[in-house]
Short mmCIF file of C-alpha atoms and ligand atoms in Angstrom, two decimals:
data_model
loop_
_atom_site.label_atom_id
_atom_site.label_comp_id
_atom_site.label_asym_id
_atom_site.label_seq_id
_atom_site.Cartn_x
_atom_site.Cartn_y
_atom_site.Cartn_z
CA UNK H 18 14.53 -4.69 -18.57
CA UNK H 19 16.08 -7.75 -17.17
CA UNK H 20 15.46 -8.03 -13.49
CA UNK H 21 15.20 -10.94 -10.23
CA UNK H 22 12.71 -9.57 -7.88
CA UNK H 23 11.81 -10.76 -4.38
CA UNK H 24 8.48 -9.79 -2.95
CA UNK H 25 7.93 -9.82 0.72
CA UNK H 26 4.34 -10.11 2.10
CA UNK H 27 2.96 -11.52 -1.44
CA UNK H 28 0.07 -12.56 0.23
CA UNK H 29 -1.34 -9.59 1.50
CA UNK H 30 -4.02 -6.89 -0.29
CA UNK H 31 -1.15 -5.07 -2.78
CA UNK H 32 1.50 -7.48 -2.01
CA UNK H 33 -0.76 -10.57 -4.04
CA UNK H 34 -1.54 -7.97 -7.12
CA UNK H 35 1.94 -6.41 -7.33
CA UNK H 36 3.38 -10.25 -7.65
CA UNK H 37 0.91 -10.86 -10.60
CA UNK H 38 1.83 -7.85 -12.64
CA UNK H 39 5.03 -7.95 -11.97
CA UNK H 40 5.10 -11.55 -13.23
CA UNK H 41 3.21 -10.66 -16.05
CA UNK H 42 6.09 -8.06 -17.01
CA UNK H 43 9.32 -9.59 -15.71
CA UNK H 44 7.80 -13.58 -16.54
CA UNK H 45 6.90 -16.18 -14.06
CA UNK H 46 10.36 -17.11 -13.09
CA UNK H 47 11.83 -13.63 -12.55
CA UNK H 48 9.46 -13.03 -9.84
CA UNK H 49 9.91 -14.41 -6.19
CA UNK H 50 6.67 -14.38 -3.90
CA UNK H 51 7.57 -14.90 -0.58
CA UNK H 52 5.40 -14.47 3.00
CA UNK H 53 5.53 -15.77 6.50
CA UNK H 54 2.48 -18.51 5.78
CA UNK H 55 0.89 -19.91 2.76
CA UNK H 56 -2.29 -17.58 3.15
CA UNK H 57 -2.67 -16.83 -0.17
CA UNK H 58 -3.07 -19.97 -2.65
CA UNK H 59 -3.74 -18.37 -5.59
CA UNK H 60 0.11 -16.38 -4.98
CA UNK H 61 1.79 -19.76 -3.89
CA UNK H 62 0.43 -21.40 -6.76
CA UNK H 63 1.04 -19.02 -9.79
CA UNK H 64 4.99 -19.22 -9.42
CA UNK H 65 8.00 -19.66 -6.91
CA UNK H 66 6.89 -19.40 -4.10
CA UNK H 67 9.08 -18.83 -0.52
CA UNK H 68 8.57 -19.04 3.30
CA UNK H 69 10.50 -15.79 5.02
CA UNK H 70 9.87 -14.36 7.75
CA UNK H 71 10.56 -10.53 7.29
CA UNK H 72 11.78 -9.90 10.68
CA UNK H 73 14.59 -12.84 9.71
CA UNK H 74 17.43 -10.99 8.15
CA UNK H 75 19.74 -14.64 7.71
CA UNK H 76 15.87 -16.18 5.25
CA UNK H 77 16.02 -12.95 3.64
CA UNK H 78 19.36 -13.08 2.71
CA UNK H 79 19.52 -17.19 1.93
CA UNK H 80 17.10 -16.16 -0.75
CA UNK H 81 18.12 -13.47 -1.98
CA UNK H 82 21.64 -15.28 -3.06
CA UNK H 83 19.55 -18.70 -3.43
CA UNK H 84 17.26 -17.08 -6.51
CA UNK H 85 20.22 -14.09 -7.36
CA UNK H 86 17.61 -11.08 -6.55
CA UNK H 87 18.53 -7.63 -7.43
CA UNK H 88 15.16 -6.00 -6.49
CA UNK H 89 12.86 -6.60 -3.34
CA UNK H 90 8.88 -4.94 -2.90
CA UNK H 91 8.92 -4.86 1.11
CA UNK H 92 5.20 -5.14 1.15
CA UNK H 93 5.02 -6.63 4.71
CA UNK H 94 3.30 -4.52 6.93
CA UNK H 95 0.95 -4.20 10.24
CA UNK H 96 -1.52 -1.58 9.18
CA UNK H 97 -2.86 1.33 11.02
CA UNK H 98 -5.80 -0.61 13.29
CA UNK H 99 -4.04 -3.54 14.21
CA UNK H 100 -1.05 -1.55 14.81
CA UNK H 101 -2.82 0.56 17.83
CA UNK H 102 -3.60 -3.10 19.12
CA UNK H 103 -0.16 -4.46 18.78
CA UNK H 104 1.89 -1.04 19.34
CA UNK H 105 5.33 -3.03 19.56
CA UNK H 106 4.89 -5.66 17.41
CA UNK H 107 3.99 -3.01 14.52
CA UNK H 108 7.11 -0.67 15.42
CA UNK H 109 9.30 -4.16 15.48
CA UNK H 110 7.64 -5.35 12.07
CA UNK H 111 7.56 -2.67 10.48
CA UNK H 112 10.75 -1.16 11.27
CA UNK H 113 13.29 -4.72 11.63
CA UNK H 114 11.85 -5.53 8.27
CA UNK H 115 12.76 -2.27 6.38
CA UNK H 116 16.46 -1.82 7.88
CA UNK H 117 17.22 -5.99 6.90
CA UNK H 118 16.19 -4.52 3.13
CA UNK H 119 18.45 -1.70 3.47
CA UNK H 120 21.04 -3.03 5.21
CA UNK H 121 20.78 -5.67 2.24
CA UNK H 122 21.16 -2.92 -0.42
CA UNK H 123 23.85 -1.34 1.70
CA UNK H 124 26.38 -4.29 1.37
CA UNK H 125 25.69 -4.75 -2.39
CA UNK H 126 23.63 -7.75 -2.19
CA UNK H 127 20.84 -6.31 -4.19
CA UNK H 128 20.62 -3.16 -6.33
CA UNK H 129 17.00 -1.53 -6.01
CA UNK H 130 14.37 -1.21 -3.26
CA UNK H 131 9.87 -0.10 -2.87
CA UNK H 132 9.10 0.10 0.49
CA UNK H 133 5.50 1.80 0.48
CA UNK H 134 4.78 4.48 2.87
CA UNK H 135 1.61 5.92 3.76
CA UNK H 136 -0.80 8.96 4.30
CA UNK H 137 -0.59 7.83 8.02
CA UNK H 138 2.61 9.70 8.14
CA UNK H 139 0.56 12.90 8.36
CA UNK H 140 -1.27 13.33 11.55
CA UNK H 141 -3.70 16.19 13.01
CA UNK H 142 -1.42 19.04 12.87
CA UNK H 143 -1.24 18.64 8.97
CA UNK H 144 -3.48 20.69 6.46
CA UNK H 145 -6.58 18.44 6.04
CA UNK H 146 -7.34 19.51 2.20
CA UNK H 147 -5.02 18.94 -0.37
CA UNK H 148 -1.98 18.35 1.68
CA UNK H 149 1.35 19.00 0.05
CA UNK H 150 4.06 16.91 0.18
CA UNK H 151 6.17 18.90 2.65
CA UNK H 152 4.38 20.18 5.56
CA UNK H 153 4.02 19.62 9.41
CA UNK H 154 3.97 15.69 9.91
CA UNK H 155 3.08 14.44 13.89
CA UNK H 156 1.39 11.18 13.08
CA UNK H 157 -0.60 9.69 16.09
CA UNK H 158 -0.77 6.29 15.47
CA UNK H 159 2.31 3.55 15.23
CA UNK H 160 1.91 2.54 12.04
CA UNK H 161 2.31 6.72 10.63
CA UNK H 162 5.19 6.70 13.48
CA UNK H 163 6.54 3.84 11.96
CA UNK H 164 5.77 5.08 8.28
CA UNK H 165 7.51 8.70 9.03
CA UNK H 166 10.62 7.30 10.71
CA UNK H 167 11.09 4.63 7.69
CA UNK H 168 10.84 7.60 5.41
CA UNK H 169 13.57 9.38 6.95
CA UNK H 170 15.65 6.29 6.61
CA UNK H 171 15.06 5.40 3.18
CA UNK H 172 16.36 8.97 2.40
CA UNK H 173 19.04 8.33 4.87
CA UNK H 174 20.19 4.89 3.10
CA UNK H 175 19.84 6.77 -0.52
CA UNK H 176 22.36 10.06 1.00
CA UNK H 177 24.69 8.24 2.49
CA UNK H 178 25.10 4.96 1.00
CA UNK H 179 23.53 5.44 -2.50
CA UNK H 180 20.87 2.97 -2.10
CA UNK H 181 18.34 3.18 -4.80
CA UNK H 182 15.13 3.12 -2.62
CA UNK H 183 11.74 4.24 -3.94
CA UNK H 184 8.49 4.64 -1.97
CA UNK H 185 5.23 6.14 -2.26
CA UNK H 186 2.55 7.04 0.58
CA UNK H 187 -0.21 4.94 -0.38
CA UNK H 188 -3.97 6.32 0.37
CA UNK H 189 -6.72 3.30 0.95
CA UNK H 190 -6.62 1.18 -1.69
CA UNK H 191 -9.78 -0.41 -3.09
CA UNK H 192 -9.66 -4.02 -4.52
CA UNK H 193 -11.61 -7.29 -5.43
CA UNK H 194 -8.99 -9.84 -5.61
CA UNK H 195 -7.28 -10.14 -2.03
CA UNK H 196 -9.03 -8.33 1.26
CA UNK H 197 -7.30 -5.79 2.64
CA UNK H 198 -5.90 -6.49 6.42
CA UNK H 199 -6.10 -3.96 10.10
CA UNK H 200 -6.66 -0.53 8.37
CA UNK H 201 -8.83 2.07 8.50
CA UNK H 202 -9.43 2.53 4.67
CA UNK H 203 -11.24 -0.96 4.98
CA UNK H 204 -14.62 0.06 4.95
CA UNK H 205 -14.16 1.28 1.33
CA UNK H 206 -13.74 -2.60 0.53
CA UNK H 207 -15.75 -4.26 3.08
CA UNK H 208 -18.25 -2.28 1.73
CA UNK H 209 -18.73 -3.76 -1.68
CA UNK H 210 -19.10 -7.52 -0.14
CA UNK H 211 -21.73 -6.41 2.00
CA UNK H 212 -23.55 -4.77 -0.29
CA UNK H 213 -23.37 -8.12 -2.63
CA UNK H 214 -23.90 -10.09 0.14
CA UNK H 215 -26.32 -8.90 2.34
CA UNK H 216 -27.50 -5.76 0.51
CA UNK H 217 -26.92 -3.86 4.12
CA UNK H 218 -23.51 -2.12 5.54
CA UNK H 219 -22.79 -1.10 9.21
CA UNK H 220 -19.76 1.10 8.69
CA UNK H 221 -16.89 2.00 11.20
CA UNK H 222 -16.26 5.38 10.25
CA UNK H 223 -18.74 8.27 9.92
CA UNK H 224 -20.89 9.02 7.18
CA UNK H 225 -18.83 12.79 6.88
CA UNK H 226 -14.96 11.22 6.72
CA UNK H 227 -13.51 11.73 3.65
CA UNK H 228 -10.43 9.99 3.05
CA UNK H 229 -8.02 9.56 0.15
CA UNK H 230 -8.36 6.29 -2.10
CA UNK H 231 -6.48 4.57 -5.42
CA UNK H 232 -8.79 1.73 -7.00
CA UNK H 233 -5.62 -0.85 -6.79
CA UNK H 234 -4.95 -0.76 -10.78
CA UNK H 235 -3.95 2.67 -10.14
CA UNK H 236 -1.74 1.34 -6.94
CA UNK H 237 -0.13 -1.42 -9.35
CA UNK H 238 0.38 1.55 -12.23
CA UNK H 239 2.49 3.93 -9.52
CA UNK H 240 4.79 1.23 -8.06
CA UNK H 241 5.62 0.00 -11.75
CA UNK H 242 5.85 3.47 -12.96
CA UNK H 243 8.16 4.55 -10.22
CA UNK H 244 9.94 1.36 -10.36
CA UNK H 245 10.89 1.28 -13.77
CA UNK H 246 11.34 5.70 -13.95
CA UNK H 247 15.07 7.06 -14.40
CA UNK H 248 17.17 6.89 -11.37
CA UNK H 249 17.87 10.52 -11.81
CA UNK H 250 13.71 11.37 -12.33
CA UNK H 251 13.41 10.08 -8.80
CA UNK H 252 14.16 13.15 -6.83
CA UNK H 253 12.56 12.59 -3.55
CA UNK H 254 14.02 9.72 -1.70
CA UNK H 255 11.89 9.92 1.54
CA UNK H 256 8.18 8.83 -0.35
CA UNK H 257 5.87 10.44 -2.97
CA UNK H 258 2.11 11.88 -2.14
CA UNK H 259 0.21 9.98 -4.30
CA UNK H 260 -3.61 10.99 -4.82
CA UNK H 261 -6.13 9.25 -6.53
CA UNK H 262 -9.76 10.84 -5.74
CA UNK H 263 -10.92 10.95 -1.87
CA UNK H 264 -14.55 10.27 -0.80
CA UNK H 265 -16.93 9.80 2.07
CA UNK H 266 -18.44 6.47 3.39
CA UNK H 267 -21.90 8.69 2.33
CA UNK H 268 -20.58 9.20 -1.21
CA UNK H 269 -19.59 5.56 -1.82
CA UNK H 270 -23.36 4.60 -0.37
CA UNK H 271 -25.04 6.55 -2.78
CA UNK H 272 -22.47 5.23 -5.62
CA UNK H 273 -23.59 2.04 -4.79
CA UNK H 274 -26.98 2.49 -4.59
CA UNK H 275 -27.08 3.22 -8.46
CA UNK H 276 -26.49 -0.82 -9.17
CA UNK H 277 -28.27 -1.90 -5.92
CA UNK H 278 -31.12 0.55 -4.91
CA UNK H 279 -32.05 -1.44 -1.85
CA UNK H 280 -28.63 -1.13 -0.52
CA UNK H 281 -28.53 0.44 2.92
CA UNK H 282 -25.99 1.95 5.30
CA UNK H 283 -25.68 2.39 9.01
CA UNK H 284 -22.98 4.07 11.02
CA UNK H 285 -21.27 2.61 13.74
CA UNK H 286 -17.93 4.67 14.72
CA UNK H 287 -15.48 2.92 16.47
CA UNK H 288 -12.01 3.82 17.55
CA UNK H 289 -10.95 3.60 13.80
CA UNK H 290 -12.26 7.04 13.56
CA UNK H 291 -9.97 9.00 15.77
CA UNK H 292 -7.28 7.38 13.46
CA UNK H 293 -9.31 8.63 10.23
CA UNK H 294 -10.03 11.78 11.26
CA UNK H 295 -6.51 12.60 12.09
CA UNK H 296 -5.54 12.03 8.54
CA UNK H 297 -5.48 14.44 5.28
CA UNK H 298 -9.00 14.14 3.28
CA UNK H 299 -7.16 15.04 -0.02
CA UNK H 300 -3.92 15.23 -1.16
CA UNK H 301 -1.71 16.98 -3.59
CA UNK H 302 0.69 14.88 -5.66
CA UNK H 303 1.57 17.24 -8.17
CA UNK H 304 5.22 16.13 -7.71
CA UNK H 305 4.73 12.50 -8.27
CA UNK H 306 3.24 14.05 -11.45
CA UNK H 307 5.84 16.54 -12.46
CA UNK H 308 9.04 13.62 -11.97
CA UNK H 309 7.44 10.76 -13.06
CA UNK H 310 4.43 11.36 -14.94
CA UNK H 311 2.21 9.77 -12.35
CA UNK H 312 -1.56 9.81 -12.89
CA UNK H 313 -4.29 7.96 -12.17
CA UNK H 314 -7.76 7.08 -14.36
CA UNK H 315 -9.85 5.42 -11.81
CA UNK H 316 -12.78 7.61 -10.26
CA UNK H 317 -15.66 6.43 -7.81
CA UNK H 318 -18.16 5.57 -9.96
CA UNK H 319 -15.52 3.42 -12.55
CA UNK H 320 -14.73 1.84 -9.17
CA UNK H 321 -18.09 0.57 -7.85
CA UNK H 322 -18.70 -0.73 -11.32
CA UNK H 323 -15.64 -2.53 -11.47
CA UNK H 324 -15.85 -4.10 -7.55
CA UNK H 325 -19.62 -4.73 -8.19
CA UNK H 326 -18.61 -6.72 -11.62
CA UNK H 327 -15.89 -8.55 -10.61
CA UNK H 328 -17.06 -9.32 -6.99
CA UNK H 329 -20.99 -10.35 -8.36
CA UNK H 330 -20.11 -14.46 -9.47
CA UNK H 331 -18.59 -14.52 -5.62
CA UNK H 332 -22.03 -13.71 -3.76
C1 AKB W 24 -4.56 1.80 6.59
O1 AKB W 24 -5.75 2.15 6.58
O2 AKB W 24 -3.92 1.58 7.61
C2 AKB W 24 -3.85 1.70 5.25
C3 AKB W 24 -3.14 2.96 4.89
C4 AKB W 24 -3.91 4.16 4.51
O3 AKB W 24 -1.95 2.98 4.89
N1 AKB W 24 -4.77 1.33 4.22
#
């Protein structure tokens, strides 16, 4: 399982974890972290380390032939709510960054590519519950735009130039080690500091909005799984539904409340909620299951316990 990998955007809320595990399989020296700043010292300082700049196809490629890298994680990204801020900057991110990959994988310089999508490809027109993975797609914000045309190109790449790229929508993902950055899933984080902290949360979405969610072990567990899978097990090329469980800011509340009784919750809807409530509140991944055995084991309750534990000695 020999293998050189480069992550981009190490520093970020996956991109920190994913270089970690992937260390911890591959070994400290097989596994590149790289990122536009040094933003993340516990990343720069648990291996080699690089400065790139994503939307810099000559950095990308210097290290890719500096540290001979057969594998790159694109986890650079500008999420859903910063995105409707910075409408060209995330369509220039998030699209420059994903053709220099491919265009690297293209001419032979590396051999394998993850480039995460999201359920912000699916937009109002798409069934709410349980959405499959191929139905009616008109995302409204830039990031899904941007996350919908990327998965039309990875496919492209794979069709016409064999490029072995592998992607996954992600749903929110829920951690304790690095905060997540501009989406709309945020609350489901934010949340568990608050509560630690100041025993009170003022949350951005409704107390209604149920949204899909992975506890990030779950995350880390697909993008290995997928990863490492058969070439020929990998069957969709555009990017797999992935479901963990989906919940309500009221349902996480009252999860919470079992460790911290006194913990209270207000609702404060902002214009994150016209981007949440255009998105799926469930979805079906029964083909991520079927080709590559995906599953998850973390539910709601096994995920406040865990946040509340490891976030406690912080607060
Ligand atoms: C966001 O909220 O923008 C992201 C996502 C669901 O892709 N967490």
């Amino acid at each position: 399982m020999s293998s050189k990998i480069l992550i981009i955007g190490a520093c970020g809320q996956i991109g920190s974890e994913l270089t970690f595990k992937l260390r911890e399989i591959y070994g400290n020296d097989n596994v590149i972290a790289s990122d536009i700043s040094y933003n993340n010292l516990d990343v720069v300082n648990s291996g080699i380390f690089e400065i790139i700049d994503a939307m810099d196809y000559k950095s990308v490629k210097i290290c890719v032939e500096k540290h001979n890298i057969d594998t790159i994680y694109l986890m650079a990204a500008m999420l859903s709510a910063t995105g409707e801020k910075y409408p060209m900057k995330a369509w220039d991110l998030n699209m420059t960054s994903l053709f220099h990959v491919l265009d690297l994988a293209k001419a032979k310089f590396i051999k394998k590519v993850f480039w995460p999508s999201s359920i912000a490809v699916f937009g109002p027109t798409t069934p709410k519950q349980d959405t499959p993975q191929y139905t009616t797609m008109e995302p409204t914000t830039v990031y899904g735009i941007t996350k919908q045309v990327g998965e039309r190109w990875c496919e492209y790449y794979h069709e016409k130039y064999n490029v072995d790229v592998r992607s996954i929508r992600y749903p929110g993902i829920i951690s304790w080690k690095t905060l997540p950055g501009g989406g709309t899933t945020d609350y489901a984080v934010e949340i568990y500091h608050e509560a630690l902290k100041n025993k009170s949360y003022d949350c951005f979405l409704s107390e209604d909005t149920a949204l899909p969610m992975l506890f990030m072990d779950d995350a880390i567990k697909a993008t290995v799984d997928i990863m490492t899978a058969n070439a020929d097990a990998i069957k969709i090329r555009s990017s797999y539904n992935l479901a963990g469980i989906s919940f309500t800011p009221k349902d996480i509340a009252a999860s919470i409340k079992k460790h911290i009784p006194e913990f209270k919750m207000s609702y404060t809807p902002d214009f994150r909620q016209a981007i949440a409530d255009s998105w799926p509140s469930s979805i079906n991944d029964m083909e991520a299951r079927k080709h590559w055995n995906w599953q998850h084991s973390y539910d709601l309750e096994a995920i406040t316990k865990e946040m509340l534990t490891q976030l406690k000695d912080k607060y």
